[in-house]
Amino acid sequence: MTVSTTHQPLFKTASTLPLVSVIIPTYNRPDYLKEALTSVVQQTYPNLEIIVSDNCSSENPQPLVESFQDDRIRLIRNEQNLGLITNTMNAFKQTQGTYVVCVNDDDQLEPDFLAKLVPPLDSNPDLVIAFSDHYMVNAAGEIDLAETEKFAHQHGRDRLQEGIYQPYWPLGLVGGPVAICAAVIRRSAVNWNEVPSEVGGAWDMYVHFLTARTGKGAYYCPDRLMRYRVHPQSHTSSYSARDTDTNIQRQKSHVLCYEHFLADDRLTPIHPPIHRAWAHAMTSIGINLIRANRPKEARPYLLQSLTRSPQFRTIAALLLSFVPPILTQRSSVSETA
């Protein structure tokens, strides 16, 4: 993987800047949507189209959208709830820009997000994505510096130098530092019809796969250019020992992504960490099945996990699957989302 820190700044007039399409999938969060939309229309980069894709919210967001009086904004409102991934992919398919960005309806962009991430892409056709670090904020939108530093360290961004990484698949796959929520993607690099609906909320992992497998590069900007909000309904907060069904579905989506990664010979150099990530997700499924008092269903997942990456947590979970339920409820196995 080669790293370069050179790129040309963007010295173009607004009329000659490449069009950037920003999609905002939304559902029943009008207050957060207003903040997200405000952060997009206030971008210092002017050549935008903004697509708000409403997934049949109980309150029609059209009056909110119209209140901005900005002809760059277009609202798409589904007549019925299509699910997260279909709503998001449909919005991507409507884009016309050279570059695309997905802003969750509960997140926000810093004003210079596009101004800093578009120029490297525009000056280098061998780049497919440009991404940055980001803030973690609470439900009220207040920056949590401790959580910000924690997530930066957890995903390796605190150890990543500014510059170009090519190929970028060692970064983009398997829990790396590239966050789609803080990225600008070259639209021509992704066929949105290739993203299988079965990956659900893990669609961002699959988009990384589609872009990374090209062998092209990514540009990293260490500035914190967006705000990722954590609240009770957010993806980051969705893991719960009580909500085992959601946890299982989430991990099954990850397993599906990893299996696609492993089937691609171009990614052979990073197959070992992908195998470990696959095994971790399989163990997570098993642990959640045990918590749901379904130990017999858990064992095949745990046994398969052991064939690829033997871990203490997997062995412990397998042994726990043979313990009577009344004792299992008093025990615990370390688990992360």
PDB file of C-alpha atoms in Angstrom, residues 42-311:
ATOM      1  CA  GLN A  42     -24.504  25.572   4.802  1.00  0.00           C
ATOM      2  CA  GLN A  43     -21.614  23.824   3.069  1.00  0.00           C
ATOM      3  CA  THR A  44     -19.006  26.236   1.742  1.00  0.00           C
ATOM      4  CA  TYR A  45     -18.889  24.034  -1.366  1.00  0.00           C
ATOM      5  CA  PRO A  46     -21.813  25.360  -3.450  1.00  0.00           C
ATOM      6  CA  ASN A  47     -22.465  22.968  -6.347  1.00  0.00           C
ATOM      7  CA  LEU A  48     -24.839  20.501  -4.704  1.00  0.00           C
ATOM      8  CA  GLU A  49     -27.965  18.526  -5.249  1.00  0.00           C
ATOM      9  CA  ILE A  50     -29.603  17.390  -2.013  1.00  0.00           C
ATOM     10  CA  ILE A  51     -31.978  14.439  -2.007  1.00  0.00           C
ATOM     11  CA  VAL A  52     -34.084  13.877   1.097  1.00  0.00           C
ATOM     12  CA  SER A  53     -35.504  10.355   0.901  1.00  0.00           C
ATOM     13  CA  ASP A  54     -38.358   9.962   3.374  1.00  0.00           C
ATOM     14  CA  ASN A  55     -39.271   6.386   4.236  1.00  0.00           C
ATOM     15  CA  CYS A  56     -42.990   7.061   4.827  1.00  0.00           C
ATOM     16  CA  SER A  57     -42.623   8.998   8.077  1.00  0.00           C
ATOM     17  CA  SER A  58     -45.797   9.579  10.037  1.00  0.00           C
ATOM     18  CA  GLU A  59     -45.223  13.318   9.558  1.00  0.00           C
ATOM     19  CA  ASN A  60     -44.625  14.445   5.983  1.00  0.00           C
ATOM     20  CA  PRO A  61     -41.306  16.376   5.919  1.00  0.00           C
ATOM     21  CA  GLN A  62     -42.313  18.420   2.868  1.00  0.00           C
ATOM     22  CA  PRO A  63     -43.134  21.590   4.887  1.00  0.00           C
ATOM     23  CA  LEU A  64     -39.749  21.285   6.592  1.00  0.00           C
ATOM     24  CA  VAL A  65     -37.953  20.898   3.269  1.00  0.00           C
ATOM     25  CA  GLU A  66     -39.847  23.812   1.733  1.00  0.00           C
ATOM     26  CA  SER A  67     -38.972  26.025   4.691  1.00  0.00           C
ATOM     27  CA  PHE A  68     -35.349  26.083   3.517  1.00  0.00           C
ATOM     28  CA  GLN A  69     -36.364  27.749   0.246  1.00  0.00           C
ATOM     29  CA  ASP A  70     -33.394  26.131  -1.455  1.00  0.00           C
ATOM     30  CA  ASP A  71     -33.932  24.790  -4.962  1.00  0.00           C
ATOM     31  CA  ARG A  72     -30.990  22.421  -4.553  1.00  0.00           C
ATOM     32  CA  ILE A  73     -33.164  20.250  -2.262  1.00  0.00           C
ATOM     33  CA  ARG A  74     -35.430  17.558  -3.664  1.00  0.00           C
ATOM     34  CA  LEU A  75     -37.773  15.426  -1.559  1.00  0.00           C
ATOM     35  CA  ILE A  76     -38.605  11.814  -2.392  1.00  0.00           C
ATOM     36  CA  ARG A  77     -41.364  10.398  -0.187  1.00  0.00           C
ATOM     37  CA  ASN A  78     -42.104   6.678  -0.218  1.00  0.00           C
ATOM     38  CA  GLU A  79     -45.772   5.706  -0.125  1.00  0.00           C
ATOM     39  CA  GLN A  80     -44.851   2.834   2.199  1.00  0.00           C
ATOM     40  CA  ASN A  81     -41.870   1.990   4.383  1.00  0.00           C
ATOM     41  CA  LEU A  82     -39.321   0.199   2.189  1.00  0.00           C
ATOM     42  CA  GLY A  83     -36.771  -0.529   4.899  1.00  0.00           C
ATOM     43  CA  LEU A  84     -33.475   1.210   5.543  1.00  0.00           C
ATOM     44  CA  ILE A  85     -31.367  -0.278   2.765  1.00  0.00           C
ATOM     45  CA  THR A  86     -33.957   0.027  -0.019  1.00  0.00           C
ATOM     46  CA  ASN A  87     -34.698   3.620   0.911  1.00  0.00           C
ATOM     47  CA  THR A  88     -30.985   4.439   0.939  1.00  0.00           C
ATOM     48  CA  MET A  89     -30.140   2.640  -2.303  1.00  0.00           C
ATOM     49  CA  ASN A  90     -33.104   4.234  -4.088  1.00  0.00           C
ATOM     50  CA  ALA A  91     -31.782   7.633  -3.072  1.00  0.00           C
ATOM     51  CA  PHE A  92     -28.299   6.811  -4.378  1.00  0.00           C
ATOM     52  CA  LYS A  93     -29.823   5.703  -7.679  1.00  0.00           C
ATOM     53  CA  GLN A  94     -31.426   9.132  -8.079  1.00  0.00           C
ATOM     54  CA  THR A  95     -28.121  10.980  -7.820  1.00  0.00           C
ATOM     55  CA  GLN A  96     -26.581  12.806 -10.757  1.00  0.00           C
ATOM     56  CA  GLY A  97     -23.380  14.136  -9.214  1.00  0.00           C
ATOM     57  CA  THR A  98     -19.801  13.178  -9.937  1.00  0.00           C
ATOM     58  CA  TYR A  99     -19.479  12.439  -6.232  1.00  0.00           C
ATOM     59  CA  VAL A 100     -21.982  11.214  -3.649  1.00  0.00           C
ATOM     60  CA  VAL A 101     -22.347  11.575   0.099  1.00  0.00           C
ATOM     61  CA  CYS A 102     -24.780   9.905   2.502  1.00  0.00           C
ATOM     62  CA  VAL A 103     -25.734  11.959   5.553  1.00  0.00           C
ATOM     63  CA  ASN A 104     -27.800  10.114   8.155  1.00  0.00           C
ATOM     64  CA  ASP A 105     -30.780  12.165   9.250  1.00  0.00           C
ATOM     65  CA  ASP A 106     -29.385  12.317  12.801  1.00  0.00           C
ATOM     66  CA  ASP A 107     -25.857  13.403  11.816  1.00  0.00           C
ATOM     67  CA  GLN A 108     -24.337  16.684  10.679  1.00  0.00           C
ATOM     68  CA  LEU A 109     -21.537  17.865   8.396  1.00  0.00           C
ATOM     69  CA  GLU A 110     -19.044  20.544   9.325  1.00  0.00           C
ATOM     70  CA  PRO A 111     -19.248  23.528   6.914  1.00  0.00           C
ATOM     71  CA  ASP A 112     -16.010  22.670   5.099  1.00  0.00           C
ATOM     72  CA  PHE A 113     -16.652  18.912   4.798  1.00  0.00           C
ATOM     73  CA  LEU A 114     -17.022  18.988   1.006  1.00  0.00           C
ATOM     74  CA  ALA A 115     -14.534  21.790   0.450  1.00  0.00           C
ATOM     75  CA  LYS A 116     -11.813  19.640   1.992  1.00  0.00           C
ATOM     76  CA  LEU A 117     -12.754  16.209   0.643  1.00  0.00           C
ATOM     77  CA  VAL A 118     -13.804  16.917  -2.949  1.00  0.00           C
ATOM     78  CA  PRO A 119     -10.520  18.473  -4.235  1.00  0.00           C
ATOM     79  CA  PRO A 120      -8.349  15.363  -3.729  1.00  0.00           C
ATOM     80  CA  LEU A 121     -10.891  13.259  -5.616  1.00  0.00           C
ATOM     81  CA  ASP A 122     -11.229  15.812  -8.383  1.00  0.00           C
ATOM     82  CA  SER A 123      -7.482  16.087  -8.909  1.00  0.00           C
ATOM     83  CA  ASN A 124      -6.763  12.348  -8.885  1.00  0.00           C
ATOM     84  CA  PRO A 125      -8.862   9.905 -10.954  1.00  0.00           C
ATOM     85  CA  ASP A 126      -7.182   6.978  -9.184  1.00  0.00           C
ATOM     86  CA  LEU A 127      -9.062   7.818  -5.980  1.00  0.00           C
ATOM     87  CA  VAL A 128     -12.516   6.380  -5.326  1.00  0.00           C
ATOM     88  CA  ILE A 129     -13.148   7.774  -1.856  1.00  0.00           C
ATOM     89  CA  ALA A 130     -12.080  10.626   0.419  1.00  0.00           C
ATOM     90  CA  PHE A 131     -12.797  10.435   4.135  1.00  0.00           C
ATOM     91  CA  SER A 132     -12.091  12.215   7.388  1.00  0.00           C
ATOM     92  CA  ASP A 133     -12.130  11.781  11.120  1.00  0.00           C
ATOM     93  CA  HIS A 134     -15.348  12.791  12.880  1.00  0.00           C
ATOM     94  CA  TYR A 135     -16.813  13.912  16.175  1.00  0.00           C
ATOM     95  CA  MET A 136     -19.064  11.782  18.356  1.00  0.00           C
ATOM     96  CA  VAL A 137     -21.992  13.775  19.736  1.00  0.00           C
ATOM     97  CA  ASN A 138     -24.763  12.944  22.182  1.00  0.00           C
ATOM     98  CA  ALA A 139     -28.514  13.070  21.614  1.00  0.00           C
ATOM     99  CA  ALA A 140     -28.527  16.829  22.192  1.00  0.00           C
ATOM    100  CA  GLY A 141     -25.792  17.357  19.590  1.00  0.00           C
ATOM    101  CA  GLU A 142     -23.080  18.134  22.137  1.00  0.00           C
ATOM    102  CA  ILE A 143     -19.575  16.959  21.246  1.00  0.00           C
ATOM    103  CA  ASP A 144     -18.279  14.164  23.465  1.00  0.00           C
ATOM    104  CA  LEU A 145     -14.503  14.449  23.209  1.00  0.00           C
ATOM    105  CA  ALA A 146     -13.863  11.301  25.242  1.00  0.00           C
ATOM    106  CA  GLU A 147     -16.045   9.217  22.920  1.00  0.00           C
ATOM    107  CA  THR A 148     -14.541  10.973  19.898  1.00  0.00           C
ATOM    108  CA  GLU A 149     -11.027   9.998  20.943  1.00  0.00           C
ATOM    109  CA  LYS A 150     -12.179   6.495  21.873  1.00  0.00           C
ATOM    110  CA  PHE A 151     -13.698   5.822  18.457  1.00  0.00           C
ATOM    111  CA  ALA A 152     -10.750   7.373  16.618  1.00  0.00           C
ATOM    112  CA  HIS A 153      -8.405   5.057  18.519  1.00  0.00           C
ATOM    113  CA  GLN A 154     -10.690   2.026  18.149  1.00  0.00           C
ATOM    114  CA  HIS A 155     -10.752   2.396  14.372  1.00  0.00           C
ATOM    115  CA  GLY A 156      -7.142   3.468  13.963  1.00  0.00           C
ATOM    116  CA  ARG A 157      -7.713   6.995  12.725  1.00  0.00           C
ATOM    117  CA  ASP A 158      -5.504   8.428  15.470  1.00  0.00           C
ATOM    118  CA  ARG A 159      -2.599   6.508  13.944  1.00  0.00           C
ATOM    119  CA  LEU A 160      -3.374   7.376  10.328  1.00  0.00           C
ATOM    120  CA  GLN A 161      -1.449  10.070   8.518  1.00  0.00           C
ATOM    121  CA  GLU A 162      -3.070  12.467   6.099  1.00  0.00           C
ATOM    122  CA  GLY A 163      -2.641  11.386   2.519  1.00  0.00           C
ATOM    123  CA  ILE A 164      -3.459   8.900  -0.214  1.00  0.00           C
ATOM    124  CA  TYR A 165      -3.601   5.165   0.413  1.00  0.00           C
ATOM    125  CA  GLN A 166      -3.582   2.909  -2.636  1.00  0.00           C
ATOM    126  CA  PRO A 167      -4.968   0.342  -2.734  1.00  0.00           C
ATOM    127  CA  TYR A 168      -7.207   1.237   0.161  1.00  0.00           C
ATOM    128  CA  TRP A 169      -8.777  -2.135   0.928  1.00  0.00           C
ATOM    129  CA  PRO A 170      -6.479  -2.725   3.928  1.00  0.00           C
ATOM    130  CA  LEU A 171      -8.170   0.366   5.421  1.00  0.00           C
ATOM    131  CA  GLY A 172     -11.705   0.079   4.102  1.00  0.00           C
ATOM    132  CA  LEU A 173     -12.544  -3.461   5.157  1.00  0.00           C
ATOM    133  CA  VAL A 174     -12.761  -5.306   8.486  1.00  0.00           C
ATOM    134  CA  GLY A 175     -13.367  -2.555  11.019  1.00  0.00           C
ATOM    135  CA  GLY A 176     -10.863  -0.118   9.579  1.00  0.00           C
ATOM    136  CA  PRO A 177     -10.755   3.671   9.853  1.00  0.00           C
ATOM    137  CA  VAL A 178     -12.913   4.516   6.812  1.00  0.00           C
ATOM    138  CA  ALA A 179     -16.421   5.591   7.845  1.00  0.00           C
ATOM    139  CA  ILE A 180     -18.959   5.988   5.039  1.00  0.00           C
ATOM    140  CA  CYS A 181     -20.757   8.618   7.123  1.00  0.00           C
ATOM    141  CA  ALA A 182     -17.633  10.795   6.863  1.00  0.00           C
ATOM    142  CA  ALA A 183     -16.765  10.106   3.241  1.00  0.00           C
ATOM    143  CA  VAL A 184     -17.223  11.354  -0.307  1.00  0.00           C
ATOM    144  CA  ILE A 185     -17.476   8.590  -2.921  1.00  0.00           C
ATOM    145  CA  ARG A 186     -16.857   8.725  -6.663  1.00  0.00           C
ATOM    146  CA  ARG A 187     -20.299   7.796  -7.985  1.00  0.00           C
ATOM    147  CA  SER A 188     -18.993   5.928 -11.035  1.00  0.00           C
ATOM    148  CA  ALA A 189     -17.118   3.503  -8.751  1.00  0.00           C
ATOM    149  CA  VAL A 190     -20.292   1.917  -7.376  1.00  0.00           C
ATOM    150  CA  ASN A 191     -23.148   0.122  -9.081  1.00  0.00           C
ATOM    151  CA  TRP A 192     -25.860   0.575  -6.453  1.00  0.00           C
ATOM    152  CA  ASN A 193     -27.806  -2.354  -7.916  1.00  0.00           C
ATOM    153  CA  GLU A 194     -24.978  -4.639  -6.774  1.00  0.00           C
ATOM    154  CA  VAL A 195     -25.636  -3.992  -3.086  1.00  0.00           C
ATOM    155  CA  PRO A 196     -27.739  -6.979  -1.925  1.00  0.00           C
ATOM    156  CA  SER A 197     -30.767  -6.133   0.179  1.00  0.00           C
ATOM    157  CA  GLU A 198     -29.796  -8.942   2.569  1.00  0.00           C
ATOM    158  CA  VAL A 199     -26.906  -6.889   3.975  1.00  0.00           C
ATOM    159  CA  GLY A 200     -29.397  -4.492   5.554  1.00  0.00           C
ATOM    160  CA  GLY A 201     -27.753  -2.017   7.898  1.00  0.00           C
ATOM    161  CA  ALA A 202     -24.311  -3.287   6.860  1.00  0.00           C
ATOM    162  CA  TRP A 203     -24.730  -1.716   3.414  1.00  0.00           C
ATOM    163  CA  ASP A 204     -21.811   0.623   4.139  1.00  0.00           C
ATOM    164  CA  MET A 205     -19.493  -2.376   4.569  1.00  0.00           C
ATOM    165  CA  TYR A 206     -20.588  -3.658   1.182  1.00  0.00           C
ATOM    166  CA  VAL A 207     -20.011  -0.274  -0.466  1.00  0.00           C
ATOM    167  CA  HIS A 208     -16.476  -0.380   0.906  1.00  0.00           C
ATOM    168  CA  PHE A 209     -16.074  -3.756  -0.765  1.00  0.00           C
ATOM    169  CA  LEU A 210     -17.339  -2.486  -4.136  1.00  0.00           C
ATOM    170  CA  THR A 211     -15.003   0.500  -4.072  1.00  0.00           C
ATOM    171  CA  ALA A 212     -11.972  -1.181  -2.502  1.00  0.00           C
ATOM    172  CA  ARG A 213     -11.956  -4.144  -4.884  1.00  0.00           C
ATOM    173  CA  THR A 214     -11.137  -1.748  -7.739  1.00  0.00           C
ATOM    174  CA  GLY A 215      -7.609  -1.476  -6.357  1.00  0.00           C
ATOM    175  CA  LYS A 216      -7.860   2.297  -6.427  1.00  0.00           C
ATOM    176  CA  GLY A 217      -7.072   4.609  -3.573  1.00  0.00           C
ATOM    177  CA  ALA A 218      -8.537   6.660  -0.756  1.00  0.00           C
ATOM    178  CA  TYR A 219      -7.572  10.058   0.607  1.00  0.00           C
ATOM    179  CA  TYR A 220      -7.663  10.652   4.361  1.00  0.00           C
ATOM    180  CA  CYS A 221      -8.101  14.052   5.993  1.00  0.00           C
ATOM    181  CA  PRO A 222      -7.437  13.974   9.770  1.00  0.00           C
ATOM    182  CA  ASP A 223      -9.720  16.952  10.430  1.00  0.00           C
ATOM    183  CA  ARG A 224     -13.025  16.129  12.124  1.00  0.00           C
ATOM    184  CA  LEU A 225     -15.445  17.096   9.400  1.00  0.00           C
ATOM    185  CA  MET A 226     -18.736  15.567  10.535  1.00  0.00           C
ATOM    186  CA  ARG A 227     -20.698  14.849  13.704  1.00  0.00           C
ATOM    187  CA  TYR A 228     -21.938  11.333  14.368  1.00  0.00           C
ATOM    188  CA  ARG A 229     -24.811  11.367  16.821  1.00  0.00           C
ATOM    189  CA  VAL A 230     -25.314   8.571  19.335  1.00  0.00           C
ATOM    190  CA  HIS A 231     -28.773   8.263  20.867  1.00  0.00           C
ATOM    191  CA  PRO A 232     -31.086   5.404  21.918  1.00  0.00           C
ATOM    192  CA  GLN A 233     -32.280   4.767  18.341  1.00  0.00           C
ATOM    193  CA  SER A 234     -28.906   5.081  16.615  1.00  0.00           C
ATOM    194  CA  HIS A 235     -26.998   2.201  15.030  1.00  0.00           C
ATOM    195  CA  THR A 236     -24.097   2.605  17.465  1.00  0.00           C
ATOM    196  CA  SER A 237     -26.450   2.216  20.428  1.00  0.00           C
ATOM    197  CA  SER A 238     -28.484  -0.610  18.925  1.00  0.00           C
ATOM    198  CA  TYR A 239     -26.588  -3.430  20.614  1.00  0.00           C
ATOM    199  CA  SER A 240     -28.443  -4.626  23.710  1.00  0.00           C
ATOM    200  CA  ALA A 241     -28.418  -7.863  25.675  1.00  0.00           C
ATOM    201  CA  ARG A 242     -32.198  -7.614  25.698  1.00  0.00           C
ATOM    202  CA  ASP A 243     -32.658  -7.078  21.943  1.00  0.00           C
ATOM    203  CA  THR A 244     -31.201 -10.351  20.760  1.00  0.00           C
ATOM    204  CA  ASP A 245     -33.201 -10.532  17.510  1.00  0.00           C
ATOM    205  CA  THR A 246     -31.767  -7.206  16.303  1.00  0.00           C
ATOM    206  CA  ASN A 247     -28.276  -8.236  17.357  1.00  0.00           C
ATOM    207  CA  ILE A 248     -28.541 -11.548  15.494  1.00  0.00           C
ATOM    208  CA  GLN A 249     -29.787  -9.908  12.308  1.00  0.00           C
ATOM    209  CA  ARG A 250     -27.039  -7.320  12.477  1.00  0.00           C
ATOM    210  CA  GLN A 251     -24.316  -9.942  12.832  1.00  0.00           C
ATOM    211  CA  LYS A 252     -25.828 -12.090  10.068  1.00  0.00           C
ATOM    212  CA  SER A 253     -25.557  -9.059   7.787  1.00  0.00           C
ATOM    213  CA  HIS A 254     -21.873  -8.792   8.706  1.00  0.00           C
ATOM    214  CA  VAL A 255     -21.336 -12.494   8.020  1.00  0.00           C
ATOM    215  CA  LEU A 256     -22.893 -12.114   4.570  1.00  0.00           C
ATOM    216  CA  CYS A 257     -20.560  -9.213   3.794  1.00  0.00           C
ATOM    217  CA  TYR A 258     -17.481 -11.129   4.957  1.00  0.00           C
ATOM    218  CA  GLU A 259     -18.446 -14.130   2.833  1.00  0.00           C
ATOM    219  CA  HIS A 260     -18.580 -11.903  -0.239  1.00  0.00           C
ATOM    220  CA  PHE A 261     -15.181 -10.454   0.684  1.00  0.00           C
ATOM    221  CA  LEU A 262     -13.698 -13.933   1.035  1.00  0.00           C
ATOM    222  CA  ALA A 263     -15.068 -15.004  -2.330  1.00  0.00           C
ATOM    223  CA  ASP A 264     -13.081 -12.270  -4.095  1.00  0.00           C
ATOM    224  CA  ASP A 265      -9.559 -13.380  -4.982  1.00  0.00           C
ATOM    225  CA  ARG A 266      -8.427  -9.753  -5.299  1.00  0.00           C
ATOM    226  CA  LEU A 267      -8.714  -9.473  -1.534  1.00  0.00           C
ATOM    227  CA  THR A 268      -6.639 -12.598  -0.816  1.00  0.00           C
ATOM    228  CA  PRO A 269      -3.882 -10.643   1.021  1.00  0.00           C
ATOM    229  CA  ILE A 270      -6.372  -9.614   3.702  1.00  0.00           C
ATOM    230  CA  HIS A 271      -8.335 -12.873   3.893  1.00  0.00           C
ATOM    231  CA  PRO A 272      -6.831 -13.764   7.333  1.00  0.00           C
ATOM    232  CA  PRO A 273      -8.327 -10.736   9.147  1.00  0.00           C
ATOM    233  CA  ILE A 274     -11.565 -11.217   7.239  1.00  0.00           C
ATOM    234  CA  HIS A 275     -11.706 -14.825   8.477  1.00  0.00           C
ATOM    235  CA  ARG A 276     -11.223 -13.560  12.039  1.00  0.00           C
ATOM    236  CA  ALA A 277     -13.951 -10.958  11.626  1.00  0.00           C
ATOM    237  CA  TRP A 278     -16.270 -13.615  10.162  1.00  0.00           C
ATOM    238  CA  ALA A 279     -15.575 -15.875  13.138  1.00  0.00           C
ATOM    239  CA  HIS A 280     -16.196 -13.030  15.585  1.00  0.00           C
ATOM    240  CA  ALA A 281     -19.583 -12.323  13.984  1.00  0.00           C
ATOM    241  CA  MET A 282     -20.514 -16.025  14.042  1.00  0.00           C
ATOM    242  CA  THR A 283     -19.659 -16.182  17.744  1.00  0.00           C
ATOM    243  CA  SER A 284     -21.747 -13.073  18.368  1.00  0.00           C
ATOM    244  CA  ILE A 285     -24.720 -14.783  16.723  1.00  0.00           C
ATOM    245  CA  GLY A 286     -24.190 -17.817  18.930  1.00  0.00           C
ATOM    246  CA  ILE A 287     -23.974 -15.736  22.109  1.00  0.00           C
ATOM    247  CA  ASN A 288     -27.174 -13.900  21.282  1.00  0.00           C
ATOM    248  CA  LEU A 289     -28.967 -17.161  20.561  1.00  0.00           C
ATOM    249  CA  ILE A 290     -27.897 -18.413  23.990  1.00  0.00           C
ATOM    250  CA  ARG A 291     -29.224 -15.232  25.557  1.00  0.00           C
ATOM    251  CA  ALA A 292     -32.498 -15.873  23.726  1.00  0.00           C
ATOM    252  CA  ASN A 293     -32.635 -19.381  25.282  1.00  0.00           C
ATOM    253  CA  ARG A 294     -31.964 -21.039  21.917  1.00  0.00           C
ATOM    254  CA  PRO A 295     -28.744 -22.938  22.725  1.00  0.00           C
ATOM    255  CA  LYS A 296     -29.200 -25.730  20.163  1.00  0.00           C
ATOM    256  CA  GLU A 297     -29.386 -23.119  17.377  1.00  0.00           C
ATOM    257  CA  ALA A 298     -26.293 -21.423  18.799  1.00  0.00           C
ATOM    258  CA  ARG A 299     -23.958 -24.426  18.656  1.00  0.00           C
ATOM    259  CA  PRO A 300     -23.534 -24.677  14.837  1.00  0.00           C
ATOM    260  CA  TYR A 301     -22.497 -21.007  14.680  1.00  0.00           C
ATOM    261  CA  LEU A 302     -20.016 -21.451  17.516  1.00  0.00           C
ATOM    262  CA  LEU A 303     -18.569 -24.633  16.039  1.00  0.00           C
ATOM    263  CA  GLN A 304     -18.113 -22.992  12.647  1.00  0.00           C
ATOM    264  CA  SER A 305     -16.419 -20.035  14.318  1.00  0.00           C
ATOM    265  CA  LEU A 306     -13.939 -22.360  16.024  1.00  0.00           C
ATOM    266  CA  THR A 307     -12.911 -23.885  12.685  1.00  0.00           C
ATOM    267  CA  ARG A 308     -11.523 -20.555  11.494  1.00  0.00           C
ATOM    268  CA  SER A 309     -10.453 -18.607  14.550  1.00  0.00           C
ATOM    269  CA  PRO A 310     -10.429 -20.413  17.908  1.00  0.00           C
ATOM    270  CA  GLN A 311     -11.078 -17.867  20.633  1.00  0.00           C
TER     271      GLN A 311
END
